[in-house]
Coordinates of C-alpha atoms and ligand atoms in Angstrom, one line a residue:
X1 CA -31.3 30.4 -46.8
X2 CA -28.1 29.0 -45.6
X3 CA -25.2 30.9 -45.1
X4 CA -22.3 28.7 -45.9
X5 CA -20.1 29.6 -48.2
X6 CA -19.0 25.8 -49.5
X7 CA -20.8 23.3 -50.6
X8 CA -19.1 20.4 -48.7
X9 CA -16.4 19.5 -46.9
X10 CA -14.5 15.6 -46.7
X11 CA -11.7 14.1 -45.4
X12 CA -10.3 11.3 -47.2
X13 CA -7.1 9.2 -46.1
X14 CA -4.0 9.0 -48.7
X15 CA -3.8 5.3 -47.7
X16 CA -6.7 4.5 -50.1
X17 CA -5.8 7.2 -52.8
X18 CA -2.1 8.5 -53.8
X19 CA -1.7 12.3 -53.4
X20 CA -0.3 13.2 -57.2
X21 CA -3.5 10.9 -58.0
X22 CA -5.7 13.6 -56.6
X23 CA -7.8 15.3 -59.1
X24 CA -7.8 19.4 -57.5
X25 CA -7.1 22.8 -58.3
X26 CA -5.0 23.6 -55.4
X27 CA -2.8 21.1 -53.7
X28 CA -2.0 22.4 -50.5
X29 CA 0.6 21.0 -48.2
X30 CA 2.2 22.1 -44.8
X31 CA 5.3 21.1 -44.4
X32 CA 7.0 20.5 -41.2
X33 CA 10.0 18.7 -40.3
X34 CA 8.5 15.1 -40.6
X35 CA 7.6 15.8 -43.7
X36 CA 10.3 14.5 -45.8
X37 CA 9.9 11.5 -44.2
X38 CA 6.3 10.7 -45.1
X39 CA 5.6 8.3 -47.7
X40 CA 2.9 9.9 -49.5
X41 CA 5.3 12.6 -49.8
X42 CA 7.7 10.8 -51.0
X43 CA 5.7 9.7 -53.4
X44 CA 5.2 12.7 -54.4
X45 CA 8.3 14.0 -54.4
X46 CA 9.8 10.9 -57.0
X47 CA 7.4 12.1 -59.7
X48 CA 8.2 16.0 -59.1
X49 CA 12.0 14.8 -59.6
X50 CA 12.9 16.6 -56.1
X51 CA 11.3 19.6 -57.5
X52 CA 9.3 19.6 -54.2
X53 CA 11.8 19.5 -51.9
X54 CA 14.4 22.0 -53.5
X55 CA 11.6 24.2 -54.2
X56 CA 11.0 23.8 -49.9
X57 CA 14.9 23.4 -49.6
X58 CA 15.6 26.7 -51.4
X59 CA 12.4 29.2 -51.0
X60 CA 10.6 28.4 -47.9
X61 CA 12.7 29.8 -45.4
X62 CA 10.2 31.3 -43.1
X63 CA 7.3 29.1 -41.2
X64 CA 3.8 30.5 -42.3
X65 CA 5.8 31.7 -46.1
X66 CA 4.2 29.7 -49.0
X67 CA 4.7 29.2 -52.6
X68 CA 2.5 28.1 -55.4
X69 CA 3.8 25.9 -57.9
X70 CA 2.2 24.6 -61.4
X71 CA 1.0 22.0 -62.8
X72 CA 3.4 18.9 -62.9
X73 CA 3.6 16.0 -65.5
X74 CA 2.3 12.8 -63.3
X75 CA 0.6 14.7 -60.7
X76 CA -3.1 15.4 -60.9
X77 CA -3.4 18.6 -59.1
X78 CA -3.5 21.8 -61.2
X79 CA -1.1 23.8 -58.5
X80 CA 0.3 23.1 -55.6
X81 CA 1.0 25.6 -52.9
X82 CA 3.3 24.5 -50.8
X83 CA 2.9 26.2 -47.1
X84 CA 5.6 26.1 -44.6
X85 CA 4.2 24.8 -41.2
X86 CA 4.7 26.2 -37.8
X87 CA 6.1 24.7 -34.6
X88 CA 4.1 23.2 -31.7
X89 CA 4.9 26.5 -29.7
X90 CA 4.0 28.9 -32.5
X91 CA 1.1 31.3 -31.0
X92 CA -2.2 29.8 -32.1
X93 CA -3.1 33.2 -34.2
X94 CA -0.6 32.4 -36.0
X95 CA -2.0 28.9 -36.9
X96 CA -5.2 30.4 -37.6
X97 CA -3.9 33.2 -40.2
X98 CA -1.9 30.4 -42.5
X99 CA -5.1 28.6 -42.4
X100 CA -7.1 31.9 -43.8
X101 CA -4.4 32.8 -46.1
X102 CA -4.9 28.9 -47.5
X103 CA -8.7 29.9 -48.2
X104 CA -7.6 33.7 -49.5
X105 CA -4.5 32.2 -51.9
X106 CA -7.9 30.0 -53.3
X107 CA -10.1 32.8 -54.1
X108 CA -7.1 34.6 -56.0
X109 CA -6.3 32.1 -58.1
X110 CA -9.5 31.0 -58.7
X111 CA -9.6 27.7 -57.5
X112 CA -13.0 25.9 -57.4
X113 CA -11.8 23.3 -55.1
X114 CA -9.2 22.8 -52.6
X115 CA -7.1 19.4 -51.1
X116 CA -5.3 20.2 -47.9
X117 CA -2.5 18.2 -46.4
X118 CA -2.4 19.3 -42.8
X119 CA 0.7 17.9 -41.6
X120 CA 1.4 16.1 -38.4
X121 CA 2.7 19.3 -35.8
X122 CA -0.2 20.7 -34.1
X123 CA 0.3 23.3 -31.3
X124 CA 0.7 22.1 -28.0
X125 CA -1.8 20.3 -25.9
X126 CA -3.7 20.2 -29.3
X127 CA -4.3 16.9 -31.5
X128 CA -4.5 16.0 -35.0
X129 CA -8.9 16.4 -34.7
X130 CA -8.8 20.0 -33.5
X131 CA -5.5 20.6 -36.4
X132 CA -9.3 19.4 -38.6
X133 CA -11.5 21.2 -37.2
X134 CA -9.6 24.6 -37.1
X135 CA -8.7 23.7 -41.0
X136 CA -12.6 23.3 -41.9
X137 CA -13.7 25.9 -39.5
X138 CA -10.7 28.9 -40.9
X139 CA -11.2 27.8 -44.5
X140 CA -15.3 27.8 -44.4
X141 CA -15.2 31.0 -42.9
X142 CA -12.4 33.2 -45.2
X143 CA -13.5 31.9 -48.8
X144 CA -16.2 34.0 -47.7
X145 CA -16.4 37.4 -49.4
X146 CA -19.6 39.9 -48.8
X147 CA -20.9 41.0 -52.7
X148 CA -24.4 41.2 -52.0
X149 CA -24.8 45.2 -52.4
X150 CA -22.7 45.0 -55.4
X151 CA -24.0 45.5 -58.9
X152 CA -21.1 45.8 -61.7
X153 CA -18.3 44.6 -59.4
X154 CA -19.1 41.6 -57.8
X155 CA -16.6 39.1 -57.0
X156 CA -17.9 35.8 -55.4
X157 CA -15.7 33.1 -53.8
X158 CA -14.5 30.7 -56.1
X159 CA -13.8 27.9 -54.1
X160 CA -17.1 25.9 -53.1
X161 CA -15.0 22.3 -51.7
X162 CA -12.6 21.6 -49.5
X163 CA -11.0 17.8 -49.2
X164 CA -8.8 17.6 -45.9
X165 CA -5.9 14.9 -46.5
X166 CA -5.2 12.9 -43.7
X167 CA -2.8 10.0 -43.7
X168 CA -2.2 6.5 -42.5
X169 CA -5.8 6.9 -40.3
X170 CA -7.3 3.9 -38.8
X171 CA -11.2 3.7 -39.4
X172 CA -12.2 4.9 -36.0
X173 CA -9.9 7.7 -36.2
X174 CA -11.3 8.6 -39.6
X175 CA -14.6 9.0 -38.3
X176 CA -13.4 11.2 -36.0
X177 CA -11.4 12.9 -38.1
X178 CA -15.0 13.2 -40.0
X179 CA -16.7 14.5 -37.0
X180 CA -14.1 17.0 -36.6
X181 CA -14.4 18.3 -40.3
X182 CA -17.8 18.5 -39.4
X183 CA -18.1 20.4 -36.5
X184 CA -15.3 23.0 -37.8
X185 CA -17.1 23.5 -41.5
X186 CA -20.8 23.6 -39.0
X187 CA -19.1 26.5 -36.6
X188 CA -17.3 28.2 -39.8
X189 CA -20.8 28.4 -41.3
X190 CA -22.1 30.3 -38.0
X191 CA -19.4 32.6 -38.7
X192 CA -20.4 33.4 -42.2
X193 CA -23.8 34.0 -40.7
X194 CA -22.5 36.8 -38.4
X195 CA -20.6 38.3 -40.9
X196 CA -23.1 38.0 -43.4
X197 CA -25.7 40.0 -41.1
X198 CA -23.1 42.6 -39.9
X199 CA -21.4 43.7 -43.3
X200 CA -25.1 44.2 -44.7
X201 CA -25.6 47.8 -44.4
X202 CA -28.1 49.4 -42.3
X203 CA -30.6 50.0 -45.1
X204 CA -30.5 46.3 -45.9
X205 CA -30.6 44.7 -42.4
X206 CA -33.5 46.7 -40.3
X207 CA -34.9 44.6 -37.1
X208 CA -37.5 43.7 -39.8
X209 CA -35.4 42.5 -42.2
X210 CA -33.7 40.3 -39.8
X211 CA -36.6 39.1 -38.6
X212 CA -37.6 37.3 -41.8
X213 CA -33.9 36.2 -42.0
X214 CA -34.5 34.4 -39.0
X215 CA -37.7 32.7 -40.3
X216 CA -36.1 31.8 -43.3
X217 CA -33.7 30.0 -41.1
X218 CA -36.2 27.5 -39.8
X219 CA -36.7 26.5 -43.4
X220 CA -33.4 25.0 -43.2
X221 CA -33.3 23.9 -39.8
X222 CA -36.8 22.4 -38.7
X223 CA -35.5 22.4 -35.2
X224 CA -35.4 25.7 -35.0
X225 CA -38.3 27.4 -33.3
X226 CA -38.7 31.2 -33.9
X227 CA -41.1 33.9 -32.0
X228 CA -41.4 36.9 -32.8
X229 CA -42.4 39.7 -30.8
X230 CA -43.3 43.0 -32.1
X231 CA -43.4 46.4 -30.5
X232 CA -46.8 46.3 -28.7
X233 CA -46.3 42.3 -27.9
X234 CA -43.0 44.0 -25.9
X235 CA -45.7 46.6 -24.9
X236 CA -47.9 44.3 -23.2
X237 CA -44.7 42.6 -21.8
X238 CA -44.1 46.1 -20.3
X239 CA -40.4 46.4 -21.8
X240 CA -40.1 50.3 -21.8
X241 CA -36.4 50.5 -21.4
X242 CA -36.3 48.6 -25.1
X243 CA -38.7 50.7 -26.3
X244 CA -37.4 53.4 -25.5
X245 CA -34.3 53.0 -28.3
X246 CA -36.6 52.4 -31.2
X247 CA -38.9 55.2 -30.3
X248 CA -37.3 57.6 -32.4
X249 CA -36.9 55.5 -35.2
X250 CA -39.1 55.0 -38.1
X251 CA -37.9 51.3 -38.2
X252 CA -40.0 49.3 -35.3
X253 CA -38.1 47.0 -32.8
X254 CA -38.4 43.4 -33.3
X255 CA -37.4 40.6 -30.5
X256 CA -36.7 36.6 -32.0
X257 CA -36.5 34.3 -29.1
X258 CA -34.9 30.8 -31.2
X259 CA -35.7 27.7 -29.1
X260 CA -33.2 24.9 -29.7
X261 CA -33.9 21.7 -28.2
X262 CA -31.4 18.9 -28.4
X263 CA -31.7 17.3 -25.0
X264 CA -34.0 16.3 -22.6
X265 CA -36.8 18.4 -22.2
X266 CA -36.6 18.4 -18.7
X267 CA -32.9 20.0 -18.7
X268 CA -32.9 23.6 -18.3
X269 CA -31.9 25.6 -21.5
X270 CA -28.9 28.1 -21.6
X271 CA -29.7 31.1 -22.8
X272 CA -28.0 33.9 -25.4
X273 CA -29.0 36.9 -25.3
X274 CA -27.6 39.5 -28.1
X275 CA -27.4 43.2 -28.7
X276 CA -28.8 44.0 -32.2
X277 CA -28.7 47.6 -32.7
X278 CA -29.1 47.8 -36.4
X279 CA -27.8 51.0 -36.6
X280 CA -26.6 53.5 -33.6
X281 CA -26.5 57.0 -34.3
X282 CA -26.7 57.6 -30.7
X283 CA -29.8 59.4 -30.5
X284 CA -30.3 62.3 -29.4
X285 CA -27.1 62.1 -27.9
X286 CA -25.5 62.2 -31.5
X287 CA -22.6 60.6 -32.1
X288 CA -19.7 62.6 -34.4
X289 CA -19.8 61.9 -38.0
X290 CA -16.1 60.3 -38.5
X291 CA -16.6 56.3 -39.0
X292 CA -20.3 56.8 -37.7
X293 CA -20.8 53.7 -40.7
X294 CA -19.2 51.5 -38.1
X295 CA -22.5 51.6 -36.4
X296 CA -24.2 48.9 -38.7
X297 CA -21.9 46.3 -37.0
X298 CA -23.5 47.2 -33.9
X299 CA -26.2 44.3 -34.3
X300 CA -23.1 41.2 -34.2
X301 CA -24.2 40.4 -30.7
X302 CA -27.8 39.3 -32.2
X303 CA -25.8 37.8 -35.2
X304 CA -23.8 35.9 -32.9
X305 CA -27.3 34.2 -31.5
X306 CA -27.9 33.6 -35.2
X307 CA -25.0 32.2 -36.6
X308 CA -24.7 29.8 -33.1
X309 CA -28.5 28.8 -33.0
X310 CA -27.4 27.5 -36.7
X311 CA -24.6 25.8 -35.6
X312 CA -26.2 24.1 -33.0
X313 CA -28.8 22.7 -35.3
X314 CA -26.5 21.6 -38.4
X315 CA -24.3 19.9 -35.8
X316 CA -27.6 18.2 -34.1
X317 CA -26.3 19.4 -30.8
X318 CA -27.6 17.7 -27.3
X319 CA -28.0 20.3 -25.2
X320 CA -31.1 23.1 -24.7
X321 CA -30.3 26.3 -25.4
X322 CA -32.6 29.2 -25.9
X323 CA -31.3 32.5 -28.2
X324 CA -33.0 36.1 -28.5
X325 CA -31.9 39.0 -30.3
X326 CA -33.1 42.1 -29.3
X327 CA -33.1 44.6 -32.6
X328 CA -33.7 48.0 -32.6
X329 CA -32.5 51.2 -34.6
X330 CA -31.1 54.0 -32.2
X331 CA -32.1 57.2 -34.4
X332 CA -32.7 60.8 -33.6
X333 CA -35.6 62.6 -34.2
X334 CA -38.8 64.2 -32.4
X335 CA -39.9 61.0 -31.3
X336 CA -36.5 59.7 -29.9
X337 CA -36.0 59.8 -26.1
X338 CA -34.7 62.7 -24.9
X339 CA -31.7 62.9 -21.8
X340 CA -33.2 62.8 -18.7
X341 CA -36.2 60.6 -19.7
X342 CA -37.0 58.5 -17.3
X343 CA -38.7 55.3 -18.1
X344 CA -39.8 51.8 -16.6
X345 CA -38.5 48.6 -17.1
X346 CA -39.7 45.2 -17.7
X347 CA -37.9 44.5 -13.8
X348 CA -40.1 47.3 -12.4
X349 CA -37.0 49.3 -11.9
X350 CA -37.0 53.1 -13.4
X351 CA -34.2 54.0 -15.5
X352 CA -33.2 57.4 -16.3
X353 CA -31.8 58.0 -19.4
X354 CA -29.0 60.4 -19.3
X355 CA -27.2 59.7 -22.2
X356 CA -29.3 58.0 -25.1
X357 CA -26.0 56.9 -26.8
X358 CA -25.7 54.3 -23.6
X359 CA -28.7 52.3 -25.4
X360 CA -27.5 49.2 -25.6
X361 CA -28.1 48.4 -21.9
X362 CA -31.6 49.6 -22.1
X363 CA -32.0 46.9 -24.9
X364 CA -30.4 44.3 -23.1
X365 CA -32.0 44.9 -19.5
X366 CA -35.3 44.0 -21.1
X367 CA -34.0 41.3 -23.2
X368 CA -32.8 39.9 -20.2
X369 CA -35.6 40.1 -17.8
X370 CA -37.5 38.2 -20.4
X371 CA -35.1 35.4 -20.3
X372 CA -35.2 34.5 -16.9
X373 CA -38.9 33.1 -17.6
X374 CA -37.1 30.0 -19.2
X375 CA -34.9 29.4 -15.7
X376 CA -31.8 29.1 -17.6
X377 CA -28.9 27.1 -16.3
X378 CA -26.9 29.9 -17.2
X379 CA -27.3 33.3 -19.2
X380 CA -24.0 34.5 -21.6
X381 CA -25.3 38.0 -23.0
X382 CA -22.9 39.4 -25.7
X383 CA -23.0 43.0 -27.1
X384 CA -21.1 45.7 -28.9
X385 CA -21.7 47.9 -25.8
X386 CA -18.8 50.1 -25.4
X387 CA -15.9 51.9 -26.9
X388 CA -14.3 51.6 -23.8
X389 CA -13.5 47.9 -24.1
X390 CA -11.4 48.7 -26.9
X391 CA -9.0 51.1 -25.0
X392 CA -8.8 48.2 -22.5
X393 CA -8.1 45.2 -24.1
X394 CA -7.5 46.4 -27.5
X395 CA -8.6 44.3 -30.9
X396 CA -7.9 40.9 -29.6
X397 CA -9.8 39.9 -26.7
X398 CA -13.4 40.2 -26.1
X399 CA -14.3 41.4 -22.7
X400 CA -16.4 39.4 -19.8
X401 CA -17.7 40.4 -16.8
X402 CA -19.9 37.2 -14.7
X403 CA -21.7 37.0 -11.5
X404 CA -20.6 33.4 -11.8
X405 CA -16.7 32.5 -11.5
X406 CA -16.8 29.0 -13.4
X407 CA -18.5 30.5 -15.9
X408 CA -16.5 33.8 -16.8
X409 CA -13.7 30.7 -16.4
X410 CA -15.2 28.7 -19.1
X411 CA -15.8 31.4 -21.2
X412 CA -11.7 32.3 -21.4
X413 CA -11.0 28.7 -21.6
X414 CA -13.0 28.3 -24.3
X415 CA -11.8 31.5 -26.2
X416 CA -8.2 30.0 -26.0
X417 CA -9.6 26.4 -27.3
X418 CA -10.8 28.3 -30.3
X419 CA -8.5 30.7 -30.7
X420 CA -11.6 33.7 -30.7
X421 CA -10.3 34.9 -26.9
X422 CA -11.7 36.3 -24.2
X423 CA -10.3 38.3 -21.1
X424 CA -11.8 39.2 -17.6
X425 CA -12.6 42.1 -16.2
X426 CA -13.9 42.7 -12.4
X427 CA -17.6 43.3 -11.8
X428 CA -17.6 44.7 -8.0
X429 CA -19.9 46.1 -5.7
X430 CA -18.0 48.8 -5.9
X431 CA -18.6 49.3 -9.6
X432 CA -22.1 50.4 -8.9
X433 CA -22.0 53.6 -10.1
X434 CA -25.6 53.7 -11.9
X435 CA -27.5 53.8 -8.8
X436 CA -27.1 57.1 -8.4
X437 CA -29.5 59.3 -9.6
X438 CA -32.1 61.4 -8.3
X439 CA -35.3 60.6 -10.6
X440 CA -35.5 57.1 -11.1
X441 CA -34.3 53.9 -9.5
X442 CA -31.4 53.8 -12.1
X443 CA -29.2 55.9 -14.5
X444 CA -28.3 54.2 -17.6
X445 CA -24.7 55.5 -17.3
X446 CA -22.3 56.1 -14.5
X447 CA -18.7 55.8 -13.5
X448 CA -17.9 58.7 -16.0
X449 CA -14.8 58.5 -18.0
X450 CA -13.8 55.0 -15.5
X451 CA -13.8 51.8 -16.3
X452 CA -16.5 52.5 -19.0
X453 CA -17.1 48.5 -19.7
X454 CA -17.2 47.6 -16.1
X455 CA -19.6 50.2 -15.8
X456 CA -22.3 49.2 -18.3
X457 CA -21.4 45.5 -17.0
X458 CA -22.8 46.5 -13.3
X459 CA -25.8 48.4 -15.3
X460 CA -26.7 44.7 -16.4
X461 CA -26.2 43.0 -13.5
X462 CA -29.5 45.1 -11.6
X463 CA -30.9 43.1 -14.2
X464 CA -29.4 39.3 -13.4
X465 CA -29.8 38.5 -10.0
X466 CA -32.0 35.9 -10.6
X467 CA -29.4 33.8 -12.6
X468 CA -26.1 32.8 -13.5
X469 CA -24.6 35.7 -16.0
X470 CA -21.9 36.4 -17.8
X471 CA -21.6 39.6 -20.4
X472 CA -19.4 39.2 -23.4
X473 CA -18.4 43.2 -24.7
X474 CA -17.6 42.7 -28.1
X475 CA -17.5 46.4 -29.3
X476 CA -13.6 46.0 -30.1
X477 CA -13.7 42.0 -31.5
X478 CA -16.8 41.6 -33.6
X479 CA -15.7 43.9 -36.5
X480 CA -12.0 45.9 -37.1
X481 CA -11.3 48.8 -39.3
X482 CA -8.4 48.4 -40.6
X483 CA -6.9 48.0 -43.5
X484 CA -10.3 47.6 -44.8
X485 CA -13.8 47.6 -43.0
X486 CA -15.5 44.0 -42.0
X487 CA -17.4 41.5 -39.8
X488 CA -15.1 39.2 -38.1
X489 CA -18.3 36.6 -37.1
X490 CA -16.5 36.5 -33.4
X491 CA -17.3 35.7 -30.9
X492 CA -19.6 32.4 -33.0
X493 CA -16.2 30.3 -32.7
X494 CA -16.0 30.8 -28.6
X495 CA -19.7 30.1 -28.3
X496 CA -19.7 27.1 -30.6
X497 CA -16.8 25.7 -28.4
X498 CA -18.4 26.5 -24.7
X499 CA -21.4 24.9 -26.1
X500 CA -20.4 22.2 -28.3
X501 CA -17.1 20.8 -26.3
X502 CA -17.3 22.4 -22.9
X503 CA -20.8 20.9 -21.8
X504 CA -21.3 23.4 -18.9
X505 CA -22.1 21.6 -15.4
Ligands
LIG601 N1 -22.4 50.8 -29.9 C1 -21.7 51.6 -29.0 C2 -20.4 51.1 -28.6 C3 -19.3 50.9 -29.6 C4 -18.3 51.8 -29.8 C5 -19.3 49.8 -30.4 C6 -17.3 51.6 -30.7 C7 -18.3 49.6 -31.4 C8 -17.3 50.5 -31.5 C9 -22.5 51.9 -27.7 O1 -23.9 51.9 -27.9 C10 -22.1 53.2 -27.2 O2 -22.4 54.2 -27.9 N2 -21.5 53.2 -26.0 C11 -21.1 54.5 -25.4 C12 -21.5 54.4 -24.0 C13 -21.3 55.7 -23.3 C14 -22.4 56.7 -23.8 C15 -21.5 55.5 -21.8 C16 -19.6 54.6 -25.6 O3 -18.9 53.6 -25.6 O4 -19.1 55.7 -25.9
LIG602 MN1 -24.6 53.9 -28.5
LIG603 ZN1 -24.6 50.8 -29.5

């Protein structure tokens, strides 16, 4: 099954077809200053009788504000919305929310198709490819709407194709323009995937049910190579900090490792590594009932892996990378591990488990033990792994923590490229807070009410000595709750662009 939501994606020049010739539902154009001047506008304008530009004149006051007109005698398109565009300086999230809006004002009206006329401002330092691939990868990725545990009420997206306008193009620049299209509707797709996985509910998306999800994938992407490892293959792999999440839980863990091999075999693979607690109650260590539903999301890490290891493969990417998600279901019950178990790891090192609601880190130390058997060039782990990096850096950053400076630098960089950001946090010596305990080698929490993230982040890092790591806490990103409840498929976008256009040294 593939999870994107159109069923294609073009660019076409207007030098080889006239703009009121183009047969759509929904017209869209961004109009900045140079508009006026261009002749396809122009065009366009004649046969409107200036209806466009006193309608732009006269109503579109504020950049980002839109209007959506009818049909018009001589021009092909059913509507037009006409969307006033931003300046080079405007804020990128800015960029990115006219862009959604565009797919949104589609769905509402009902649009089956949509023909976007980007306009020539993009924000600084940025070009008229990345304006394309934002375009492809914001519109793939909110026509999307989650119906699939409806019954009476459904609503599905009506818009399945998207034509992106360019104008005056030369054929080389075309093609990259179509690469660009590409790559934006392939990473837009990942982000469908994430979402997809985290607004199922916890019923629908165990670590089993994922599982086959994951097979399925391979269906669609041949170069996908899935293993699967159940809970006495993590037995024999001695991975009794994982276990010890799913152990009170009638649903059994499940770990996917997806190989992706696009270069060499002889180059060394970087590996993801994702969180997939499919639902955290927090164990015996119960967590209070208010917004406890949140918990399903607590899986996007692992969706992340998914909806990139897709990505990679519909883009054909040249690189090695190696993806596991580590699903569990954190339950209570007489089974579940109790505070103050102590139990060993697939490092050898004892953890004692003070607080069962910290379980994300038991999942994770395993998960990343394991990974170190591939000798990854570099290791990026993301997680939904505290509620502390939400008090820190609020809803719009993800949080990383490295032993590895260039790569916690790539990692921002590329959250500012693609507009899914990230923000550093320190990860000192002094941050060791969970060695402190008299039972076992390790407590899985520490640091009390400090510097929670930081905290878990150190945790990790008893487990990554052998590589170069970086943690991703996406506890505050991955999902939001307001004004209505829903996956955001972050942080695919900042993945896709550290992998696809950073190359890592
Ligand atoms: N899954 C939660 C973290 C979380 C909180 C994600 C809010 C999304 C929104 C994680 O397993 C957890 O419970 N962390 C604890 C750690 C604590 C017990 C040290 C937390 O943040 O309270
Ligand atoms: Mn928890
Ligand atoms: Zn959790």
């Amino acid at each position: 099954m593939a999870y994107k939501v159109l069923n294609n994606i073009s660019v076409k020049d207007t030098s080889s077809s006239k703009l009121a010739a183009i047969k759509t539902d929904m017209l869209v154009l961004i109009i900045n200053k140079g508009t006026k001047n261009d002749s396809s506008f122009k065009e366009l304008d004649a046969i409107s009788t200036k209806y466009l530009s006193k309608t732009i004149a006269s109503h579109l006051k504020d950049a980002g504000s839109s209007i959506i007109l009818p049909k018009m005698n001589g021009i092909a398109a059913e509507n037009i919305l006409l969307v006033k565009g931003y300046e080079k300086d405007t804020p990128m999230h800015k960029w990115l929310s006219m862009y959604a809006s565009i797919a949104k004002k589609g769905n509402q009206l009902g649009a089956k198709d949509l023909a976007v006329m980007c306009g020539d401002v993009s924000p600084n330092d940025k070009d008229e490819f990345w304006l394309i691939e934002m375009v492809a990868k914001t519109i793939e990725s909110n026509v999307y709407i989650f119906s699939e545990t409806k019954n009476k009420t459904v609503k599905k997206p009506s818009v399945k194709k998207l034509t992106i306008i360019t104008s005056g193009l030369s054929s080389a620049n075309l093609s990259k323009a179509k690469l660009a299209a590409k790559k934006g509707y392939a990473i837009g797709e990942g982000v469908n995937t994430a979402k997809y996985l985290g607004d199922l509910p916890a019923n629908h998306c165990t670590p089993k049910i994922i599982e086959k999800k994951v097979k399925a994938m391979t269906k669609d992407f041949p170069k996908l190579k899935v293993k699967s490892f159940n809970e006495k293959d993590m037995e024999k792999l001695g991975m009794g900090s994982f276990l010890s999440v799913s152990r009170g839980s009638i649903e059994p863990a499940r770990m996917m490792v997806i190989e992706y091999k696009g270069a060499k075999p002889s180059e060394k693979p970087i590996a993801l590594v994702g969180k997939g607690v499919t639902f955290d109650t927090g164990g015996v260590s119960i967590k209070p009932s208010p917004a406890m539903d949140e918990m399903k999301w607590d899986m996007c890490g692992a969706a992340t892996v998914f909806g990139v290891m897709s990505t990679l493969a519909r883009m054909n990417a040249n690189i090695n990378v190696v993806g596991v998600m580590a699903c569990a279901e954190n339950m209570c019950s007489s089974t579940a591990t109790k505070p103050g178990d102590v139990v060993t790891s697939m490092s050898g090192q004892t953890i004692e488990i003070l607080n069962t609601d910290a379980e994300g880190r038991l999942i994770l130390a395993d998960a990343l033990t394991y990974v170190g058997k591939y000798k990854p060039s570099y290791v990026i782990d993301m997680a939904t792994l505290t509620g502390a990096v939400v008090i820190a850096l609020g809803r719009h950053a993800s949080g990383v923590m490295a032993n590895d400076q260039y790569l916690a630098d790539m990692i921002v960089s590329a959250g500012e490229e693609s507009g899914d950001r990230a923000w550093q946090l320190p990860l000192w010596d002094e941050h060791q807070s969970c060695t402190k305990t008299r039972y076992a080698d390790l407590a899985n929490i520490g640091g009390g009410r400090e510097a929670g993230t930081i905290h878990a982040a150190a945790f990790l890092s008893k487990f990554t000595n052998d590589y170069k790591w970086a943690h991703i806490d996406i506890a505050a990103t991955a999902s939001y709750s307001t004004p209505v409840k829903g996956g955001t498929g972050r942080p695919v976008p900042l993945i896709s662009e550290l992998l696809l256009n950073k190359k890592l040294k």
